[in-house]
DNA sequence: ATCCAGGGGTCAC
DNA sequence: GTGACCCATGGA
């Protein structure tokens, strides 16, 4: 019998409750399930589909494998997965030093202490999600994602609950536009998602191909070559999936609203001021973006 | 009804 | 390369 509990030591400046709160926010994400002190998630691994739960135990994150394979290799995979998901390997000290120097954002060091940039390690999922989320409100975007995942993805049932897994490219590659249209995808979004799925299915587009490119600009350019992927989408994916610090989602309405709200810009069009702001946060552009997004959400009083 | 929402494509200049 | 315009669809 293999060990079904995995422990990962938590780094300094890490807050599981803050991360958990972000995962839950005010939205209905079909790809994980959050309780008061744990998150459940089902994923496809090279060793088969797995359902696991992450909670905090002392100075460790504890992963419990609830369903699916539990082998030493799979446990290692899950450990790396959670480590990446919560961005646990990063030292936030330099970022917090920047924040403290910035009177407009210094409060974040305390208010959002230990919040990590939660990733989407599956690049295909990140791409589909960012295409779905283009130019619509997030509540609606999560609804569309749920419909698509429930229709095309596998799932694990455990204790009378269903845990969804994001669909494989090969499955979405064969999805019909008409079906996606019924899920309230626009014609264009349906085309974009299917197009990206086909690119993944036939190997035209893959994580390893993007990874092999020399730098951020080359990766961004390669992504934008696909229909439906613009700068915003490419950078969002490079932020969430590749953790490129330069992956600023330029033009993002939430980001612009937060910049205005913090008095960093007066109006949305101030490109030079925005550029200067991010230059000051070099190396931490996506982190400060993530914290600015965080600032938009009102944390309910517990 | 009107404006907005974690944009993208196209086409003129 | 930049800007104007159109597209698309539900939420508030």
Coordinates of C-alpha atoms (C1' of nucleotides) in Angstrom, one line a residue:
Chain A
X1 CA 0.0 0.0 0.0
X2 CA 1.4 3.3 -1.0
X3 CA 1.3 6.4 1.1
X4 CA -1.8 8.4 0.2
X5 CA -0.9 11.5 2.1
X6 CA 1.7 13.9 0.8
X7 CA 3.2 16.8 2.8
X8 CA 4.8 19.9 1.3
X9 CA 6.6 22.3 3.6
X10 CA 5.1 25.8 3.2
X11 CA 7.5 28.6 2.5
X12 CA 7.7 32.0 4.3
X13 CA 5.2 34.6 3.2
X14 CA 2.7 31.9 2.2
X15 CA -0.9 32.0 3.3
X16 CA -3.1 29.0 2.5
X17 CA -6.3 30.8 3.5
X18 CA -5.5 33.7 1.2
X19 CA -4.9 31.4 -1.7
X20 CA -8.0 29.4 -0.8
X21 CA -10.0 32.5 -0.7
X22 CA -8.9 33.5 -4.2
X23 CA -9.8 30.0 -5.5
X24 CA -13.3 30.5 -4.1
X25 CA -13.8 34.2 -4.6
X26 CA -17.4 34.9 -5.7
X27 CA -17.4 32.6 -8.7
X28 CA -18.5 29.1 -9.5
X29 CA -15.4 27.4 -10.8
X30 CA -16.3 23.9 -11.9
X31 CA -12.6 22.7 -11.8
X32 CA -12.2 22.8 -8.1
X33 CA -14.3 22.7 -4.9
X34 CA -13.4 24.8 -1.9
X35 CA -14.6 24.2 1.6
X36 CA -13.7 26.2 4.7
X37 CA -10.2 24.8 4.9
X38 CA -9.5 22.7 1.9
X39 CA -9.7 22.5 -1.8
X40 CA -10.7 19.4 -3.8
X41 CA -9.5 19.0 -7.4
X42 CA -9.6 16.3 -10.0
X43 CA -6.9 16.2 -12.7
X44 CA -5.6 14.0 -15.5
X45 CA -2.1 12.8 -14.8
X46 CA 0.2 10.6 -16.9
X47 CA -0.8 7.8 -14.4
X48 CA -4.6 8.3 -14.8
X49 CA -7.2 10.6 -13.4
X50 CA -6.8 11.5 -9.7
X51 CA -8.9 13.3 -7.1
X52 CA -7.1 14.9 -4.3
X53 CA -7.7 17.3 -1.4
X54 CA -5.3 20.0 -0.3
X55 CA -5.4 21.4 3.3
X56 CA -3.0 22.9 5.7
X57 CA -1.3 21.0 8.5
X58 CA 1.1 23.0 10.6
X59 CA 3.8 24.2 8.4
X60 CA 2.9 21.9 5.6
X61 CA 0.3 21.6 2.8
X62 CA -1.2 18.2 3.0
X63 CA -2.4 16.4 -0.1
X64 CA -4.7 13.5 0.4
X65 CA -5.3 11.3 -2.6
X66 CA -9.0 10.4 -2.5
X67 CA -9.5 8.6 -5.7
X68 CA -7.4 7.2 -8.6
X69 CA -3.9 6.0 -8.6
X70 CA -1.6 6.4 -5.7
X71 CA 1.9 5.3 -6.7
X72 CA 5.2 6.9 -5.7
X73 CA 5.5 8.3 -9.2
X74 CA 2.0 9.8 -9.1
X75 CA 2.5 11.2 -5.7
X76 CA 5.6 12.9 -6.9
X77 CA 3.5 14.3 -9.8
X78 CA 0.9 15.6 -7.4
X79 CA 3.5 17.2 -5.2
X80 CA 5.0 19.0 -8.1
X81 CA 1.5 19.9 -9.4
X82 CA 0.4 21.5 -6.1
X83 CA 3.8 23.2 -5.6
X84 CA 3.4 24.8 -9.0
X85 CA -0.3 25.6 -8.6
X86 CA 0.3 27.6 -5.5
X87 CA 3.6 29.0 -6.7
X88 CA 5.2 27.7 -3.5
X89 CA 8.8 27.9 -4.8
X90 CA 8.8 31.6 -5.1
X91 CA 10.4 34.0 -2.5
X92 CA 8.0 37.0 -2.3
X93 CA 10.5 39.1 -0.3
X94 CA 11.6 41.2 -3.2
X95 CA 8.0 41.8 -4.3
X96 CA 7.0 42.9 -0.9
X97 CA 10.0 45.2 -0.7
X98 CA 8.7 46.9 -3.9
X99 CA 5.2 47.1 -2.5
X100 CA 6.3 48.7 0.7
X101 CA 8.1 51.4 -1.2
X102 CA 4.9 52.2 -3.1
X103 CA 2.6 54.2 -0.9
X104 CA -0.4 53.4 -3.1
X105 CA 0.0 49.6 -2.8
X106 CA 1.9 49.2 0.5
X107 CA -1.3 48.1 2.3
X108 CA -1.3 44.9 0.2
X109 CA 1.7 43.6 2.1
X110 CA -0.5 43.1 5.1
X111 CA -3.9 42.8 3.6
X112 CA -3.0 40.2 1.1
X113 CA -0.1 38.7 2.9
X114 CA 1.0 35.4 1.6
X115 CA -1.3 35.4 -1.4
X116 CA 0.3 33.5 -4.3
X117 CA -0.3 33.9 -8.0
X118 CA -2.5 30.8 -8.5
X119 CA -1.5 29.1 -11.7
X120 CA -3.2 27.1 -14.4
X121 CA -0.5 24.6 -15.2
X122 CA -2.4 23.1 -18.2
X123 CA -1.6 25.5 -21.0
X124 CA -4.5 24.2 -23.1
X125 CA -6.9 24.9 -20.3
X126 CA -5.5 28.3 -19.7
X127 CA -5.9 29.1 -23.4
X128 CA -9.5 27.9 -23.6
X129 CA -10.3 29.7 -20.4
X130 CA -8.9 33.0 -21.5
X131 CA -10.7 32.8 -24.8
X132 CA -13.9 32.1 -23.0
X133 CA -13.3 35.0 -20.7
X134 CA -12.7 37.6 -23.4
X135 CA -14.8 40.7 -23.1
X136 CA -17.6 39.1 -21.0
X137 CA -18.2 39.3 -17.3
X138 CA -16.7 36.5 -15.2
X139 CA -19.9 35.2 -13.8
X140 CA -21.0 34.4 -17.3
X141 CA -17.6 33.1 -18.3
X142 CA -17.6 30.6 -15.5
X143 CA -21.1 29.4 -16.6
X144 CA -19.8 28.9 -20.2
X145 CA -16.8 27.0 -18.9
X146 CA -18.9 24.8 -16.7
X147 CA -21.2 23.8 -19.6
X148 CA -18.3 23.0 -21.8
X149 CA -16.5 21.0 -19.1
X150 CA -19.6 19.1 -18.1
X151 CA -20.2 18.2 -21.7
X152 CA -16.7 17.3 -23.0
X153 CA -14.6 16.5 -19.9
X154 CA -14.3 13.4 -17.8
X155 CA -15.1 13.4 -14.1
X156 CA -14.6 11.5 -10.9
X157 CA -17.4 10.7 -8.6
X158 CA -16.6 10.6 -4.9
X159 CA -19.0 10.5 -2.0
X160 CA -21.9 11.6 -4.1
X161 CA -20.1 14.5 -5.5
X162 CA -18.8 15.1 -9.1
X163 CA -15.4 16.5 -9.7
X164 CA -14.8 17.6 -13.3
X165 CA -11.6 17.3 -15.3
X166 CA -10.9 19.8 -18.1
X167 CA -11.5 18.2 -21.5
X168 CA -8.7 16.8 -23.7
X169 CA -7.8 18.8 -26.8
X170 CA -8.7 15.8 -29.0
X171 CA -12.2 15.8 -27.6
X172 CA -12.7 19.6 -28.0
X173 CA -11.2 19.4 -31.5
X174 CA -14.2 17.4 -32.5
X175 CA -16.8 19.5 -30.8
X176 CA -19.4 21.1 -32.9
X177 CA -19.9 24.8 -33.2
X178 CA -23.6 24.4 -32.9
X179 CA -23.3 22.6 -29.6
X180 CA -21.0 25.4 -28.2
X181 CA -23.4 28.0 -29.5
X182 CA -26.1 26.3 -27.4
X183 CA -23.9 26.9 -24.4
X184 CA -24.0 30.6 -25.3
X185 CA -20.6 30.7 -26.9
X186 CA -20.5 33.3 -29.6
X187 CA -19.8 32.0 -33.1
X188 CA -16.3 33.4 -32.9
X189 CA -15.4 32.0 -29.5
X190 CA -16.7 28.6 -30.6
X191 CA -14.4 28.8 -33.6
X192 CA -11.4 30.0 -31.6
X193 CA -11.7 27.2 -28.9
X194 CA -12.1 24.5 -31.5
X195 CA -9.3 25.9 -33.6
X196 CA -6.9 25.9 -30.6
X197 CA -8.0 22.4 -29.6
X198 CA -7.2 21.2 -33.2
X199 CA -3.8 22.9 -33.0
X200 CA -3.1 21.0 -29.8
X201 CA -4.5 17.8 -31.1
X202 CA -2.4 17.8 -34.2
X203 CA 0.7 19.0 -32.4
X204 CA 0.9 22.4 -34.2
X205 CA 0.7 24.0 -30.7
X206 CA 2.1 22.5 -27.6
X207 CA 3.6 23.5 -24.3
X208 CA 7.0 22.0 -25.3
X209 CA 7.0 24.0 -28.5
X210 CA 6.3 27.2 -26.7
X211 CA 8.8 26.3 -24.0
X212 CA 11.5 25.7 -26.6
X213 CA 11.3 29.3 -27.8
X214 CA 14.1 31.6 -26.7
X215 CA 12.2 34.4 -24.9
X216 CA 9.0 36.0 -23.9
X217 CA 8.4 37.8 -27.1
X218 CA 8.9 34.7 -29.2
X219 CA 6.4 32.8 -27.1
X220 CA 3.9 35.7 -27.2
X221 CA 4.3 35.9 -31.0
X222 CA 3.8 32.2 -31.5
X223 CA 0.6 32.2 -29.5
X224 CA -0.8 35.3 -31.2
X225 CA -0.4 33.6 -34.6
X226 CA -3.5 31.6 -33.7
X227 CA -6.9 33.0 -34.4
X228 CA -8.6 34.2 -31.3
X229 CA -5.4 34.8 -29.4
X230 CA -4.4 38.4 -29.0
X231 CA -2.0 40.1 -26.7
X232 CA -4.3 39.9 -23.7
X233 CA -4.9 36.2 -24.1
X234 CA -1.3 35.3 -24.9
X235 CA 0.0 37.2 -21.9
X236 CA -2.7 35.8 -19.6
X237 CA -1.5 32.3 -20.6
X238 CA 2.1 33.2 -20.2
X239 CA 1.3 34.5 -16.8
X240 CA -0.9 31.7 -15.5
X241 CA 0.7 28.7 -17.3
X242 CA 4.3 29.7 -17.8
X243 CA 4.7 32.2 -15.0
X244 CA 6.4 34.7 -17.2
X245 CA 6.7 37.9 -15.1
X246 CA 6.3 40.0 -18.2
X247 CA 2.8 38.5 -19.0
X248 CA 0.9 41.7 -18.3
X249 CA -2.7 41.4 -19.6
X250 CA -2.5 44.7 -21.5
X251 CA -5.9 46.3 -21.9
X252 CA -7.5 44.2 -19.2
X253 CA -10.5 46.1 -17.9
X254 CA -10.1 44.8 -14.3
X255 CA -6.4 45.8 -14.3
X256 CA -7.2 49.3 -15.7
X257 CA -10.0 49.8 -13.2
X258 CA -7.6 48.8 -10.3
X259 CA -4.9 51.2 -11.7
X260 CA -7.5 54.0 -11.7
X261 CA -8.8 53.0 -8.3
X262 CA -5.4 53.3 -6.8
X263 CA -4.7 56.6 -8.4
X264 CA -1.9 55.2 -10.5
X265 CA -3.5 56.5 -13.6
X266 CA -6.4 59.0 -14.0
X267 CA -7.8 57.4 -17.1
X268 CA -7.6 54.1 -18.9
X269 CA -5.7 55.4 -21.9
X270 CA -2.5 56.5 -20.1
X271 CA -0.2 54.0 -21.7
X272 CA 3.0 55.7 -20.8
X273 CA 2.1 56.0 -17.1
X274 CA 1.1 52.3 -17.1
X275 CA 4.3 51.3 -18.8
X276 CA 6.3 53.3 -16.2
X277 CA 4.4 51.7 -13.4
X278 CA 5.2 48.2 -14.6
X279 CA 8.8 49.1 -15.3
X280 CA 9.1 49.9 -11.7
X281 CA 7.8 46.4 -10.9
X282 CA 10.2 44.7 -13.3
X283 CA 10.3 41.0 -12.6
X284 CA 7.0 41.2 -10.6
X285 CA 4.7 42.6 -13.3
X286 CA 2.3 39.7 -13.2
X287 CA 2.4 39.5 -9.4
X288 CA 1.4 43.1 -9.0
X289 CA -1.3 42.6 -11.6
X290 CA -2.6 39.6 -9.6
X291 CA -2.6 41.6 -6.4
X292 CA -4.4 44.5 -8.2
X293 CA -7.0 42.0 -9.4
X294 CA -7.3 40.7 -5.9
X295 CA -8.0 44.3 -4.7
X296 CA -11.1 44.4 -6.9
X297 CA -12.8 41.7 -5.0
X298 CA -14.5 42.5 -1.8
X299 CA -13.7 40.0 0.8
X300 CA -16.8 39.2 2.8
X301 CA -16.6 39.6 6.5
X302 CA -16.4 36.2 8.2
Chain B
dA1 C1' -33.0 50.5 -22.3
dT2 C1' -28.2 51.3 -21.8
dC3 C1' -23.7 50.4 -20.4
dC4 C1' -20.4 47.2 -19.1
dA5 C1' -17.6 42.9 -19.0
dG6 C1' -10.4 39.9 -16.9
dG7 C1' -10.9 41.2 -26.2
dG8 C1' -10.2 40.0 -31.0
dG9 C1' -10.4 40.7 -36.0
dT10 C1' -10.4 43.6 -39.9
dC11 C1' -9.5 47.5 -42.6
dA12 C1' -8.1 52.1 -43.7
dC13 C1' -4.5 55.4 -43.2
Chain C
dG1 C1' 1.7 50.7 -36.0
dT2 C1' -2.3 53.0 -34.8
dG3 C1' -7.0 54.0 -34.5
dA4 C1' -11.9 53.3 -35.8
dC5 C1' -15.3 50.1 -36.3
dC6 C1' -17.7 45.8 -35.9
dC7 C1' -18.6 41.5 -33.6
dA8 C1' -21.0 38.8 -29.7
dT9 C1' -23.8 37.8 -25.5
dG10 C1' -25.3 37.9 -20.8
dG11 C1' -25.4 40.9 -16.3
dA12 C1' -26.6 44.8 -13.7

